[in-house]
Amino acid sequence: MNGSENSTVSLDKTVIHEIDPLEDSPIEDVRSSIPPTDDPTLPAATLRAWFWGIVFSAAISFSNQFFWFRANPLTIKVIVVQLLAFPAGKLSAKLLPNYEFGSGRFKFNLNPGPFNVKEHVLITVMANAAATSFDAIDIIVVQKLYYNQEWGFGGGILLVLTTSLLGFGFAGILRRFLVRPAAMVWPINLVNATLFHTLHKKVPKEVQDAEAVTPGLRMSRNKFFMIAFVGSFCWYFFPGYIFPVLTSISWICWIKPSSVLVSQIGSGINGLGIGSFTLDWSQLTAWYASPLAIPWVVEANMFAGFVFFVWFLIPIVYYTNTWESKKFPFYNTNQYDIWGNPFNRTRVITADNYLDDQAYNDYSPIRITGFFAVCYGQGLAALGAMITHTALYNGKDIWNRLKSARQANDDIHAKLMDRYKEVPDLWYLILFLCALGASFATVVVWPSDVPWWALIIAVVLAFAWLLPIGIITAITSQAPTISMITEWVYGAIRPGHPVGNIIFKTYGYITVRQALLFAQDLKLGHYMKIPPRKMFVFQIVGTIIASFVSLGTTNYLMGSIPEICTKAAYPWTCPNASLFGASSVIWGLIGPGKFFARGSLYFGIPFFLLAGFLLPIPIYFLARKYPNSWVAKINIPAFMMGPTPYPPAPTNVAPCWIFLGFIFNFVVKRRANAWWKKYNYVLSAALDSGVAICAIVIFFAFQNTEIKFPTWWGNSSGSVDHCPMATANWTGVDVYA
């Protein structure tokens, strides 16, 4: 649509900046990324924005789902769309005629003027709804692979759509807590916002002031971006194709490759990663948000958690043989029997996909690695800590915003957004109720093994956890998960029902995950001053497009490739399905009643939840007593979030991530603050963009056509980081090899 869409605001340019022009965000990171201004006369939901949004949404959804099944999956990040949409929009503005058609609210102009940043944001937001693969698709794949169950296209599309739209409804209802407050920064959005402003040549006032008083900052952000982008693009050919060992330089293993102990200590992929490091930017940002985007205090808390759990607690567990850990490798997500062999689930499951208790008792209790067990405990501790932390630190603000979304301490960006008509809570409520009704139809009509009353429990769980999880995600850009809680709850109320467990998990955990993705985009729209009702429509349309395209692609591949998701179908081996499958066996088939039973090997793990719940309390009172000390900077949920990507993330990621965070967000920010304000987020966006574009080139030019780089020491197929014994148990045996 043309500029008339913004009829709710004054079009008189003299009042565009009627708010105090000196007012800015109270947070330095935001001030350095986002100008405290808005031009409400810019058209947003134009015909070209709709066209390119739909094209890119369909394309990225198809590409990511298609390559998800491959042994080397390619994930095209939304930053690629952000880059490609810019010349596409500019070309449209140059070629299309200034022709208007339609009438009233449905009046369109093919070319309402120069391509602007608001159109650009809406295209990207629609594509982002499609860029992130739907975990519900993973559930559909696991249903077929593990339990030989298919719902067809109708059941599948309802499962995907309902989980996404339930999450959207939740995000909208809670946006007054997760989007409007200035403290809810969502740091990763600062990188995207900086790239938007760099491409459209909009410089924040904070940066302009720094340029005026600091020599040596003459290079424009655009030029700096292009130089860093080209450097990132060229460099990624080495770790991505020519020299893969750069993803994990585990030099300790080179001392004695035949030693199990040395490999376990030194491997950055399958061990502790002591001394190991990576020179692959994609390795860092695949598991954590950009180290240049997260505040140093948050990074320090997260790394402290990594050190405690991964470098301190897990070695104690393994080398003292707690939980019989030495029977198994140091680090993986596989399941074993009591003899250290792969757990054979076919021996304990009935033809109807239920647990055969007698067969299980005759066979073996299930076993997992010590690393995997500790990380289950860490996940529970993180959830417990979030509840207490949210109540103590955010309770007052939550209570105030329950009474009114607008508060006296709202920042400039919230005030600027008040010019636009807000999406009524009723819209989100109606969307939620429609999705909930369709969810009931899904679990009742199709063989979900989930009673209707269990669906209510799943949705209540999701809603109860969303706010504390959302607050932590908005601060750290690292999303906690309630996956384990949902699996645990259903495993407790209906043990031995693996299919029901994964469907229950879909409506609990995945609904929260989708809600967080929507909330993150809502915050991006908040920063970029996108009319909320336009955001609402674009997000929903992007989700619907992605749901149909992703499921259609999945059904096509599952039906056309023989023995897909097995080694026989290489390269279509579906590596990402293994973690969901493992969880369905542990929590659904076996169930927490047996896994955590008194007298069982893992009886103590649930007490991590209690420890996490209690730990923030003394920290809170110490911080109040010593508000200017280092104790006040301790954030227990962030501490617990440090090991969240583990498993399956490489253990060398966290040390390199914290090193870069320390350099840029502590040293450079303090000693060269003007440089940091102007270039820090631009550098992060350039590194992301260069890697993303290069990954696409490598995939289509070399990997997809089976053009392999000549084999040499730097690309060993046996062990990427030259730690060949890291996947073996203490006696040197790898039963999954």
XYZ file of C-alpha atoms in Angstrom:
737
model
C 0.000 0.000 0.000
C 1.068 3.592 -0.334
C 1.628 6.210 2.323
C -2.065 6.387 3.214
C -1.579 3.291 5.387
C -0.177 5.589 8.056
C -3.211 7.831 8.260
C -3.184 7.481 12.018
C -0.185 9.774 12.239
C 0.312 13.339 11.180
C 1.867 13.761 7.754
C 3.126 17.228 8.530
C 6.906 16.927 8.480
C 7.210 19.651 11.066
C 5.868 17.316 13.755
C 7.818 14.195 12.830
C 10.356 15.046 15.516
C 8.015 16.772 17.933
C 9.476 14.586 20.708
C 12.552 16.067 22.371
C 15.279 15.621 19.702
C 17.928 15.239 22.433
C 16.203 12.241 24.003
C 17.757 8.856 23.289
C 17.773 5.310 24.597
C 19.166 4.830 28.127
C 21.202 1.868 26.826
C 24.499 2.644 25.071
C 24.356 -0.411 22.817
C 20.968 0.713 21.477
C 22.103 4.336 21.092
C 25.018 3.163 18.925
C 22.786 1.117 16.638
C 19.431 2.818 16.263
C 18.610 6.506 15.692
C 15.933 7.904 18.058
C 13.950 9.211 15.069
C 11.151 8.155 12.775
C 9.614 9.321 9.516
C 5.989 8.141 9.623
C 5.382 9.337 6.038
C 7.440 6.461 4.607
C 5.239 3.837 2.931
C 5.764 0.382 4.444
C 3.439 -2.386 3.216
C 3.844 -1.537 -0.463
C 3.064 -3.893 -3.337
C 6.780 -4.466 -3.938
C 7.282 -5.263 -0.247
C 4.525 -7.871 -0.519
C 5.930 -9.309 -3.736
C 9.526 -9.643 -2.582
C 8.466 -10.792 0.876
C 6.453 -13.676 -0.590
C 9.186 -14.586 -3.102
C 11.964 -14.642 -0.521
C 9.798 -16.432 2.056
C 8.977 -19.252 -0.341
C 12.561 -19.488 -1.598
C 14.286 -19.560 1.798
C 11.708 -21.955 3.254
C 12.176 -24.402 0.385
C 15.978 -24.137 0.413
C 16.414 -24.603 4.158
C 13.984 -27.517 4.357
C 15.417 -29.213 1.267
C 19.001 -29.086 2.519
C 18.031 -29.907 6.131
C 17.961 -33.592 5.157
C 21.520 -33.673 3.806
C 24.600 -34.919 5.647
C 26.030 -31.394 5.342
C 22.902 -29.297 5.797
C 22.918 -25.782 4.416
C 21.023 -23.170 6.411
C 20.483 -19.908 4.584
C 20.200 -17.242 7.234
C 17.786 -14.357 6.993
C 20.714 -11.948 6.701
C 21.088 -13.245 3.126
C 17.532 -12.088 2.411
C 18.320 -8.814 4.136
C 21.189 -8.295 1.700
C 19.406 -9.505 -1.451
C 16.207 -7.598 -0.724
C 18.090 -4.297 -0.887
C 19.098 -4.449 -4.592
C 15.792 -6.173 -5.417
C 13.859 -3.291 -3.889
C 16.078 -0.698 -5.535
C 15.605 -2.394 -8.915
C 11.833 -2.411 -8.461
C 11.857 1.285 -7.653
C 13.860 1.954 -10.814
C 11.886 -0.214 -13.255
C 8.258 -0.103 -12.122
C 6.002 2.746 -13.294
C 4.352 5.181 -10.916
C 0.923 3.657 -11.486
C -1.897 3.596 -8.940
C -4.863 1.221 -8.973
C -7.596 0.063 -6.606
C -9.529 2.289 -4.240
C -9.973 3.070 -0.575
C -7.998 0.894 1.804
C -7.043 -1.349 -1.107
C -5.349 1.341 -3.165
C -1.906 0.276 -4.432
C 0.886 2.090 -6.201
C 3.391 0.050 -8.183
C 6.114 2.553 -7.369
C 5.299 4.924 -4.482
C 8.839 6.342 -4.460
C 12.368 5.284 -3.512
C 12.735 1.881 -1.848
C 12.902 2.631 1.864
C 14.027 0.981 5.070
C 10.514 0.162 6.307
C 9.727 -1.850 3.190
C 13.101 -3.545 3.604
C 12.332 -4.525 7.201
C 8.913 -5.981 6.346
C 10.402 -8.117 3.554
C 13.035 -9.408 5.976
C 10.527 -10.051 8.775
C 8.281 -12.067 6.474
C 11.274 -14.086 5.276
C 12.501 -14.600 8.840
C 9.240 -16.349 9.679
C 10.207 -18.805 6.935
C 13.976 -18.939 7.450
C 13.897 -20.763 10.779
C 13.094 -24.431 10.243
C 9.954 -25.603 12.021
C 10.714 -28.032 14.818
C 7.276 -29.517 14.194
C 8.689 -30.777 10.879
C 11.400 -32.581 12.874
C 8.650 -34.239 14.907
C 6.918 -35.420 11.731
C 10.184 -36.935 10.481
C 10.865 -38.663 13.817
C 7.333 -40.091 13.817
C 8.057 -41.833 10.529
C 11.660 -42.840 11.194
C 11.323 -44.091 14.754
C 7.688 -45.145 14.992
C 6.552 -45.752 11.379
C 3.649 -43.317 11.718
C 2.431 -40.870 9.070
C -0.337 -38.279 9.330
C -0.447 -37.218 5.704
C -0.378 -33.603 4.533
C -3.553 -32.559 6.359
C -2.414 -33.645 9.809
C 1.104 -32.398 9.199
C 0.060 -28.907 8.116
C -2.257 -28.560 11.096
C 0.561 -29.588 13.453
C 2.984 -27.054 11.941
C 0.483 -24.189 11.682
C -1.113 -24.599 15.092
C 2.175 -24.662 17.025
C 3.378 -21.564 15.175
C 0.177 -19.571 15.508
C -0.261 -20.492 19.175
C 3.224 -19.067 19.688
C 2.331 -15.919 17.742
C -0.733 -15.406 19.892
C 1.352 -15.770 23.051
C 4.019 -13.361 21.784
C 1.411 -10.722 21.026
C -0.325 -11.070 24.364
C 2.997 -10.701 26.228
C 4.536 -8.011 24.005
C 4.012 -5.335 26.684
C 6.567 -7.250 28.787
C 8.959 -8.547 26.108
C 8.942 -5.820 23.440
C 8.028 -2.407 24.812
C 10.418 -2.089 27.822
C 13.834 -0.579 27.019
C 15.565 -3.221 29.171
C 14.336 -5.929 26.793
C 17.140 -5.256 24.314
C 17.194 -8.461 22.227
C 20.893 -7.848 21.392
C 20.974 -9.786 18.125
C 18.457 -7.297 16.694
C 21.030 -4.539 17.104
C 23.187 -6.231 14.451
C 20.262 -6.469 12.024
C 19.173 -2.893 12.732
C 22.716 -1.643 12.156
C 22.844 -3.400 8.795
C 19.515 -1.831 7.774
C 20.761 1.634 8.695
C 24.127 1.022 7.030
C 22.516 0.000 3.737
C 20.113 2.945 3.868
C 22.848 5.345 5.062
C 21.207 6.336 8.329
C 23.722 7.099 11.080
C 22.644 7.227 14.756
C 23.213 10.541 16.549
C 25.505 8.814 19.066
C 27.803 7.809 16.182
C 27.683 11.274 14.624
C 28.744 12.802 17.935
C 31.619 10.330 18.228
C 32.802 11.127 14.697
C 32.798 14.843 15.455
C 35.219 14.584 18.365
C 37.351 11.543 17.445
C 39.968 11.492 14.668
C 40.439 8.406 12.525
C 36.760 7.600 11.905
C 36.474 9.016 8.408
C 35.722 5.693 6.724
C 31.975 5.372 6.207
C 30.051 2.474 7.656
C 29.191 1.309 4.135
C 32.826 1.134 3.050
C 33.831 -0.570 6.295
C 31.024 -3.104 5.780
C 32.157 -3.912 2.241
C 35.797 -4.404 3.268
C 34.875 -6.674 6.183
C 32.302 -8.518 4.041
C 34.849 -9.301 1.306
C 37.398 -10.411 3.898
C 34.871 -12.695 5.608
C 33.710 -14.114 2.271
C 37.228 -14.945 1.114
C 38.387 -16.351 4.462
C 35.478 -18.765 4.814
C 36.699 -20.764 1.802
C 39.462 -22.064 4.098
C 37.489 -23.492 7.076
C 34.450 -24.171 4.893
C 36.179 -26.081 2.084
C 39.968 -26.056 1.798
C 41.167 -26.344 5.406
C 38.345 -27.719 7.649
C 40.717 -28.333 10.564
C 40.501 -24.564 11.163
C 37.046 -25.188 12.638
C 38.733 -26.979 15.541
C 42.463 -26.555 16.044
C 42.929 -29.112 18.813
C 46.703 -29.041 19.073
C 46.873 -31.037 22.324
C 45.646 -34.114 20.427
C 48.636 -33.862 18.110
C 50.941 -34.707 21.014
C 49.638 -38.288 21.239
C 46.741 -39.059 18.861
C 46.505 -42.680 20.027
C 45.690 -41.694 23.639
C 42.044 -41.710 24.756
C 42.801 -39.296 27.600
C 44.651 -36.813 25.379
C 41.841 -36.884 22.788
C 39.169 -36.408 25.446
C 41.001 -33.429 26.947
C 42.052 -31.780 23.688
C 39.253 -32.405 21.188
C 37.196 -29.293 20.551
C 34.469 -31.355 18.876
C 34.054 -34.506 20.958
C 35.978 -33.678 24.145
C 36.627 -30.939 26.681
C 38.294 -28.662 24.145
C 41.094 -27.573 26.501
C 43.440 -25.394 24.444
C 41.337 -25.932 21.330
C 40.167 -22.936 19.305
C 38.365 -22.183 16.089
C 39.051 -19.732 13.263
C 35.612 -20.250 11.783
C 33.136 -17.438 12.453
C 30.203 -19.656 11.414
C 31.172 -22.105 14.161
C 30.731 -19.388 16.796
C 27.461 -17.917 15.570
C 25.852 -21.300 14.886
C 25.571 -21.955 18.637
C 25.646 -18.532 20.313
C 24.540 -15.104 19.209
C 27.325 -12.930 17.791
C 29.983 -12.245 20.464
C 30.079 -8.639 19.242
C 26.365 -8.195 19.990
C 26.015 -9.509 23.543
C 26.907 -7.203 26.477
C 30.159 -8.174 28.199
C 28.531 -8.726 31.610
C 26.149 -11.268 30.094
C 28.975 -12.997 28.218
C 31.077 -13.215 31.380
C 28.197 -14.812 33.299
C 27.580 -17.318 30.529
C 31.244 -18.278 30.247
C 31.474 -18.753 34.003
C 28.608 -21.233 33.687
C 30.404 -23.022 30.859
C 33.588 -23.298 32.925
C 31.732 -24.644 35.957
C 29.674 -27.272 34.164
C 31.900 -28.296 31.237
C 35.460 -27.830 32.513
C 34.862 -28.530 36.214
C 31.789 -30.683 36.932
C 31.767 -32.952 33.866
C 35.429 -34.083 34.201
C 34.762 -34.911 37.868
C 31.746 -36.992 36.839
C 33.591 -38.805 34.069
C 36.954 -39.525 35.647
C 35.407 -40.664 38.956
C 33.226 -42.991 36.863
C 30.030 -41.474 38.287
C 26.998 -42.862 36.434
C 29.332 -45.518 34.957
C 30.558 -42.783 32.631
C 33.743 -44.543 31.529
C 31.727 -47.261 29.821
C 30.720 -44.657 27.278
C 32.444 -41.969 25.212
C 33.052 -38.576 26.782
C 30.612 -36.562 24.683
C 27.619 -37.556 22.567
C 23.815 -37.884 22.691
C 23.586 -41.610 21.976
C 21.801 -44.152 24.170
C 23.432 -47.309 25.508
C 22.564 -50.433 27.441
C 24.278 -51.503 30.675
C 27.003 -53.309 28.720
C 27.982 -50.176 26.799
C 26.382 -51.295 23.537
C 23.882 -49.237 21.514
C 20.443 -49.343 23.126
C 18.154 -51.458 20.940
C 14.753 -49.814 21.231
C 13.113 -52.411 18.971
C 13.525 -54.949 21.799
C 11.333 -52.961 24.192
C 8.631 -51.427 21.996
C 5.326 -53.012 21.022
C 3.741 -52.992 17.575
C 1.523 -50.110 18.759
C 4.547 -47.981 19.734
C 4.204 -48.439 23.507
C 6.801 -49.622 25.991
C 6.849 -53.369 26.730
C 7.655 -53.257 30.460
C 8.527 -56.930 30.699
C 10.860 -56.754 27.711
C 12.524 -53.646 29.162
C 13.046 -55.343 32.528
C 14.486 -58.408 30.779
C 16.787 -56.330 28.597
C 18.523 -53.317 30.194
C 17.978 -49.855 31.743
C 18.892 -47.093 29.341
C 22.231 -45.290 29.752
C 23.607 -41.979 28.450
C 27.001 -40.289 28.626
C 28.003 -38.408 31.770
C 28.243 -35.214 29.696
C 24.669 -35.631 28.441
C 23.409 -36.352 31.977
C 25.068 -33.251 33.467
C 23.597 -31.121 30.687
C 20.136 -32.449 31.512
C 20.767 -31.293 35.074
C 22.049 -27.923 33.878
C 18.905 -27.449 31.772
C 16.729 -28.099 34.803
C 18.819 -25.720 36.933
C 18.423 -22.994 34.314
C 14.636 -23.349 34.359
C 14.521 -23.194 38.160
C 16.757 -20.117 38.226
C 14.607 -18.291 35.672
C 11.493 -18.549 37.827
C 13.129 -17.066 40.920
C 15.184 -14.479 39.015
C 12.133 -13.206 37.117
C 10.101 -12.867 40.317
C 12.873 -11.073 42.227
C 14.349 -8.816 39.551
C 11.431 -8.224 37.155
C 8.361 -8.772 39.320
C 7.643 -5.103 39.991
C 7.866 -4.080 36.335
C 5.718 -7.040 35.280
C 3.066 -6.026 37.801
C 3.095 -2.411 36.607
C 2.777 -3.431 32.958
C -0.073 -5.764 33.804
C -1.958 -2.627 34.822
C -0.813 -0.566 31.823
C 1.480 -1.283 28.858
C 2.611 2.361 28.802
C 4.837 3.463 31.649
C 6.437 6.782 32.625
C 9.905 5.323 32.085
C 9.245 4.237 28.491
C 12.179 5.090 26.235
C 12.160 7.213 23.097
C 11.541 4.232 20.813
C 8.385 3.264 22.700
C 7.177 6.879 22.558
C 7.776 7.036 18.808
C 5.843 3.800 18.321
C 2.872 5.335 20.138
C 2.175 7.292 16.949
C 0.932 4.125 15.273
C -2.223 2.141 15.894
C -1.334 -0.812 18.099
C -2.571 -4.300 17.328
C -5.479 -4.855 19.745
C -4.980 -7.640 22.257
C -8.272 -9.013 20.942
C -6.656 -9.784 17.566
C -3.992 -11.896 19.224
C -6.583 -13.520 21.485
C -8.785 -14.463 18.518
C -5.750 -15.846 16.683
C -4.797 -17.855 19.765
C -8.320 -19.263 20.234
C -8.583 -20.263 16.568
C -5.181 -21.967 16.756
C -6.184 -23.685 19.992
C -9.387 -24.992 18.428
C -7.440 -26.324 15.442
C -4.962 -27.911 17.884
C -7.768 -29.835 19.584
C -8.922 -31.055 16.168
C -5.367 -32.130 15.349
C -4.780 -34.256 18.449
C -8.287 -35.752 18.415
C -8.698 -36.592 14.721
C -5.159 -37.848 14.032
C -3.408 -40.635 16.035
C -1.489 -38.293 18.309
C -1.778 -40.448 21.442
C -2.477 -37.151 23.278
C -5.828 -36.823 25.111
C -7.593 -33.484 24.761
C -6.959 -32.639 28.419
C -3.225 -33.199 27.954
C -3.195 -30.534 25.229
C -4.529 -28.029 27.794
C -1.657 -28.936 30.119
C 0.870 -28.435 27.296
C -0.505 -24.990 26.404
C -0.637 -23.899 30.062
C 2.981 -25.031 30.508
C 4.022 -23.029 27.462
C 2.268 -19.876 28.646
C 3.591 -20.174 32.210
C 7.200 -20.469 31.079
C 7.142 -17.980 28.201
C 7.576 -14.789 30.229
C 10.621 -15.842 32.314
C 12.225 -17.495 29.289
C 11.426 -14.477 27.126
C 13.019 -12.059 29.595
C 16.261 -14.068 29.705
C 16.295 -14.400 25.906
C 15.730 -10.662 25.493
C 18.793 -10.016 27.662
C 21.145 -12.730 26.360
C 19.834 -13.623 22.856
C 20.303 -17.218 24.015
C 16.947 -18.954 24.338
C 16.460 -21.425 27.181
C 14.293 -24.424 26.412
C 11.428 -26.121 28.221
C 11.874 -29.190 26.037
C 12.893 -31.304 29.005
C 10.048 -30.076 31.219
C 7.404 -30.891 28.594
C 8.916 -34.330 27.988
C 9.163 -34.933 31.719
C 5.560 -33.891 32.444
C 4.044 -36.111 29.757
C 6.420 -38.934 30.601
C 5.175 -38.728 34.190
C 1.456 -38.632 33.393
C 1.599 -41.127 30.493
C 4.833 -43.173 30.655
C 5.716 -45.511 27.798
C 3.925 -43.393 25.145
C 6.712 -42.018 22.896
C 4.493 -40.699 20.081
C 2.245 -38.869 22.534
C 5.337 -37.494 24.253
C 6.741 -35.856 21.128
C 3.345 -34.392 20.166
C 2.908 -33.021 23.700
C 6.421 -31.588 23.435
C 5.437 -29.976 20.127
C 2.596 -28.041 21.750
C 4.641 -27.157 24.832
C 8.255 -26.476 23.934
C 7.886 -25.613 20.243
C 5.071 -23.163 20.917
C 7.417 -21.263 23.250
C 10.226 -21.373 20.699
C 7.992 -19.942 17.973
C 6.706 -17.271 20.374
C 10.273 -16.144 21.077
C 11.042 -15.884 17.355
C 7.943 -13.763 16.823
C 8.746 -11.575 19.844
C 12.274 -11.007 18.549
C 10.896 -9.806 15.217
C 8.338 -7.624 16.997
C 11.233 -5.942 18.813
C 13.042 -5.417 15.502
C 9.898 -3.763 14.148
C 9.773 -1.670 17.346
C 13.344 -0.469 16.788
C 12.728 0.243 13.093
C 9.336 1.977 13.716
C 7.244 -0.374 11.603
C 3.473 0.094 12.007
C 2.460 -2.794 14.317
C -0.557 -3.849 12.261
C 1.632 -4.224 9.169
C 4.063 -6.350 11.181
C 1.172 -8.513 12.365
C -0.036 -9.294 8.849
C 3.429 -9.825 7.349
C 4.464 -12.214 10.132
C 1.307 -14.311 9.779
C 1.560 -14.506 5.989
C 5.241 -15.473 6.185
C 4.419 -18.229 8.670
C 1.609 -19.657 6.543
C 3.731 -19.631 3.382
C 6.628 -21.296 5.167
C 4.412 -23.965 6.714
C 3.028 -25.128 3.380
C 6.348 -24.934 1.535
C 8.344 -26.683 4.279
C 5.885 -29.529 4.710
C 5.459 -29.944 0.957
C 9.230 -30.166 0.536
C 9.486 -32.675 3.395
C 6.736 -34.913 2.014
C 8.298 -34.836 -1.451
C 11.728 -35.877 -0.190
C 10.402 -38.497 2.245
C 8.385 -40.074 -0.568
C 10.881 -39.860 -3.421
C 14.254 -40.820 -1.887
C 14.530 -44.524 -1.014
C 15.783 -45.264 2.524
C 16.029 -41.563 3.314
C 17.610 -40.740 6.680
C 19.826 -43.831 6.608
C 23.462 -44.286 5.604
C 22.270 -46.094 2.477
C 20.676 -42.860 1.210
C 23.825 -40.734 1.590
C 23.942 -37.715 1.411
C 20.267 -37.687 2.556
C 21.062 -38.905 6.093
C 19.018 -36.397 8.190
C 21.627 -35.699 10.912
C 19.371 -33.240 12.751
C 16.719 -35.850 13.545
C 18.936 -37.777 15.984
C 18.523 -35.480 19.021
C 14.721 -35.471 18.787
C 14.777 -39.224 18.360
C 17.013 -39.697 21.406
C 14.723 -37.550 23.539
C 11.641 -39.480 22.451
C 13.263 -42.730 23.586
C 14.527 -41.443 26.968
C 11.493 -39.385 27.997
C 8.677 -40.916 25.983
C 9.410 -44.601 25.621
C 11.280 -45.216 28.895
C 9.880 -42.246 30.839
C 11.161 -40.239 33.817
C 9.547 -42.663 36.253
C 12.095 -45.300 35.291
C 14.941 -42.980 34.270
C 14.887 -41.017 37.560
C 13.516 -43.755 39.818
C 14.859 -43.989 43.371
C 17.794 -46.352 43.214
C 18.357 -45.674 39.493
C 21.651 -44.340 38.194
C 20.234 -40.877 37.454
C 18.057 -40.376 40.537
C 19.901 -37.187 41.582
C 19.487 -35.209 38.354
C 16.056 -33.681 39.206
C 17.595 -31.984 42.257
C 19.371 -29.618 39.858
C 15.964 -27.961 39.388
C 15.735 -27.204 43.109
C 19.321 -25.925 43.208
C 18.641 -23.585 40.294
C 15.452 -22.337 41.942
C 17.215 -21.461 45.219
C 20.523 -20.042 43.968
C 19.271 -16.590 42.806
C 17.864 -15.806 46.275
C 21.162 -15.222 48.179
C 22.639 -13.491 45.106
C 19.688 -11.084 45.014
C 20.062 -10.072 48.661
C 23.855 -9.781 48.370
C 23.423 -7.543 45.323
C 21.019 -5.302 47.250
C 23.476 -5.060 50.128
C 26.489 -4.408 47.866
C 24.973 -2.690 44.798
C 28.300 -1.384 43.502
C 30.247 -4.638 43.827
C 30.865 -7.417 41.309
C 28.191 -9.481 43.073
C 25.535 -7.143 41.658
C 26.619 -8.188 38.153
C 25.962 -11.894 38.744
C 23.028 -13.196 36.730
C 22.255 -16.794 37.683
C 20.019 -17.608 34.657
C 22.753 -16.282 32.328
C 25.285 -18.362 34.281
C 23.125 -21.443 33.751
C 22.705 -20.579 30.070
C 26.443 -20.844 29.333
C 26.374 -24.586 28.534
C 22.986 -24.495 26.791
C 24.270 -25.401 23.279
C 25.921 -28.521 24.717
C 25.393 -31.110 23.380
C 25.802 -31.050 20.381
C 27.883 -27.842 20.056
C 31.691 -28.139 19.778
C 33.293 -27.325 23.137
C 35.880 -24.998 21.595
C 33.153 -22.501 20.715
C 32.614 -20.943 24.165
C 36.289 -20.010 24.879
C 36.694 -18.339 21.472
C 33.313 -16.662 21.787
C 34.196 -15.157 25.165
C 37.629 -14.087 23.919
C 36.121 -12.056 21.083
C 33.457 -10.685 23.417
C 36.152 -9.578 25.863
C 38.199 -7.889 23.113
C 35.350 -5.971 21.495
C 32.777 -5.432 24.255
C 35.216 -4.811 27.097
C 38.628 -3.672 25.831
C 37.625 -1.853 22.623
C 34.406 -0.493 24.118
C 36.361 1.052 26.997
C 39.534 2.163 25.219
C 38.210 3.040 21.748
C 34.580 3.775 22.451
C 34.029 5.930 19.378
C 35.333 3.163 17.083
C 33.123 0.658 18.894
C 30.028 2.834 18.464
C 30.592 3.299 14.758
C 31.902 -0.054 13.592
C 31.253 -2.828 16.127
C 27.793 -3.907 14.951
C 28.704 -3.224 11.325
C 31.618 -5.652 11.685
C 29.342 -8.306 13.159
C 26.838 -7.923 10.308
C 29.635 -8.043 7.708
C 31.145 -11.225 9.154
C 27.715 -12.896 9.228
C 26.958 -11.796 5.671
C 30.307 -12.869 4.194
C 30.090 -16.332 5.740
C 26.454 -16.799 4.681
C 27.069 -15.887 1.031
C 30.292 -17.928 0.859
C 28.552 -20.976 2.365
C 25.972 -20.841 -0.426
C 28.697 -20.555 -3.072
C 30.657 -23.490 -1.597
C 27.567 -25.654 -1.373
C 26.296 -25.166 -4.913
C 29.680 -24.870 -6.628
C 31.461 -27.734 -4.853
C 29.611 -29.833 -2.278
C 26.357 -30.271 -4.193
C 28.272 -31.331 -7.322
C 30.575 -33.672 -5.338
C 33.684 -31.637 -6.230
C 35.931 -32.384 -3.278
C 39.125 -30.604 -2.391
C 42.140 -32.954 -2.672
C 42.629 -34.902 0.543
C 45.426 -33.657 2.768
C 46.221 -33.227 6.455
C 43.949 -30.202 6.787
C 40.744 -31.967 5.672
C 41.054 -35.459 7.130
C 37.826 -37.421 6.734
C 38.599 -39.689 9.696
C 38.767 -36.990 12.375
C 38.297 -33.339 11.531
C 40.356 -32.101 14.485
C 42.830 -35.024 14.486
C 41.593 -36.420 17.792
C 40.710 -39.939 16.575
C 40.118 -41.435 20.029
C 37.748 -38.722 21.270
C 34.656 -40.705 20.222
C 35.794 -43.857 22.056
C 35.039 -44.893 25.621
C 37.733 -45.161 28.312
C 38.853 -48.566 26.986
C 39.230 -47.216 23.435
C 36.040 -48.702 21.955
C 33.430 -46.756 19.955
C 30.393 -48.991 19.521
C 28.683 -46.460 17.242
C 31.632 -46.241 14.834
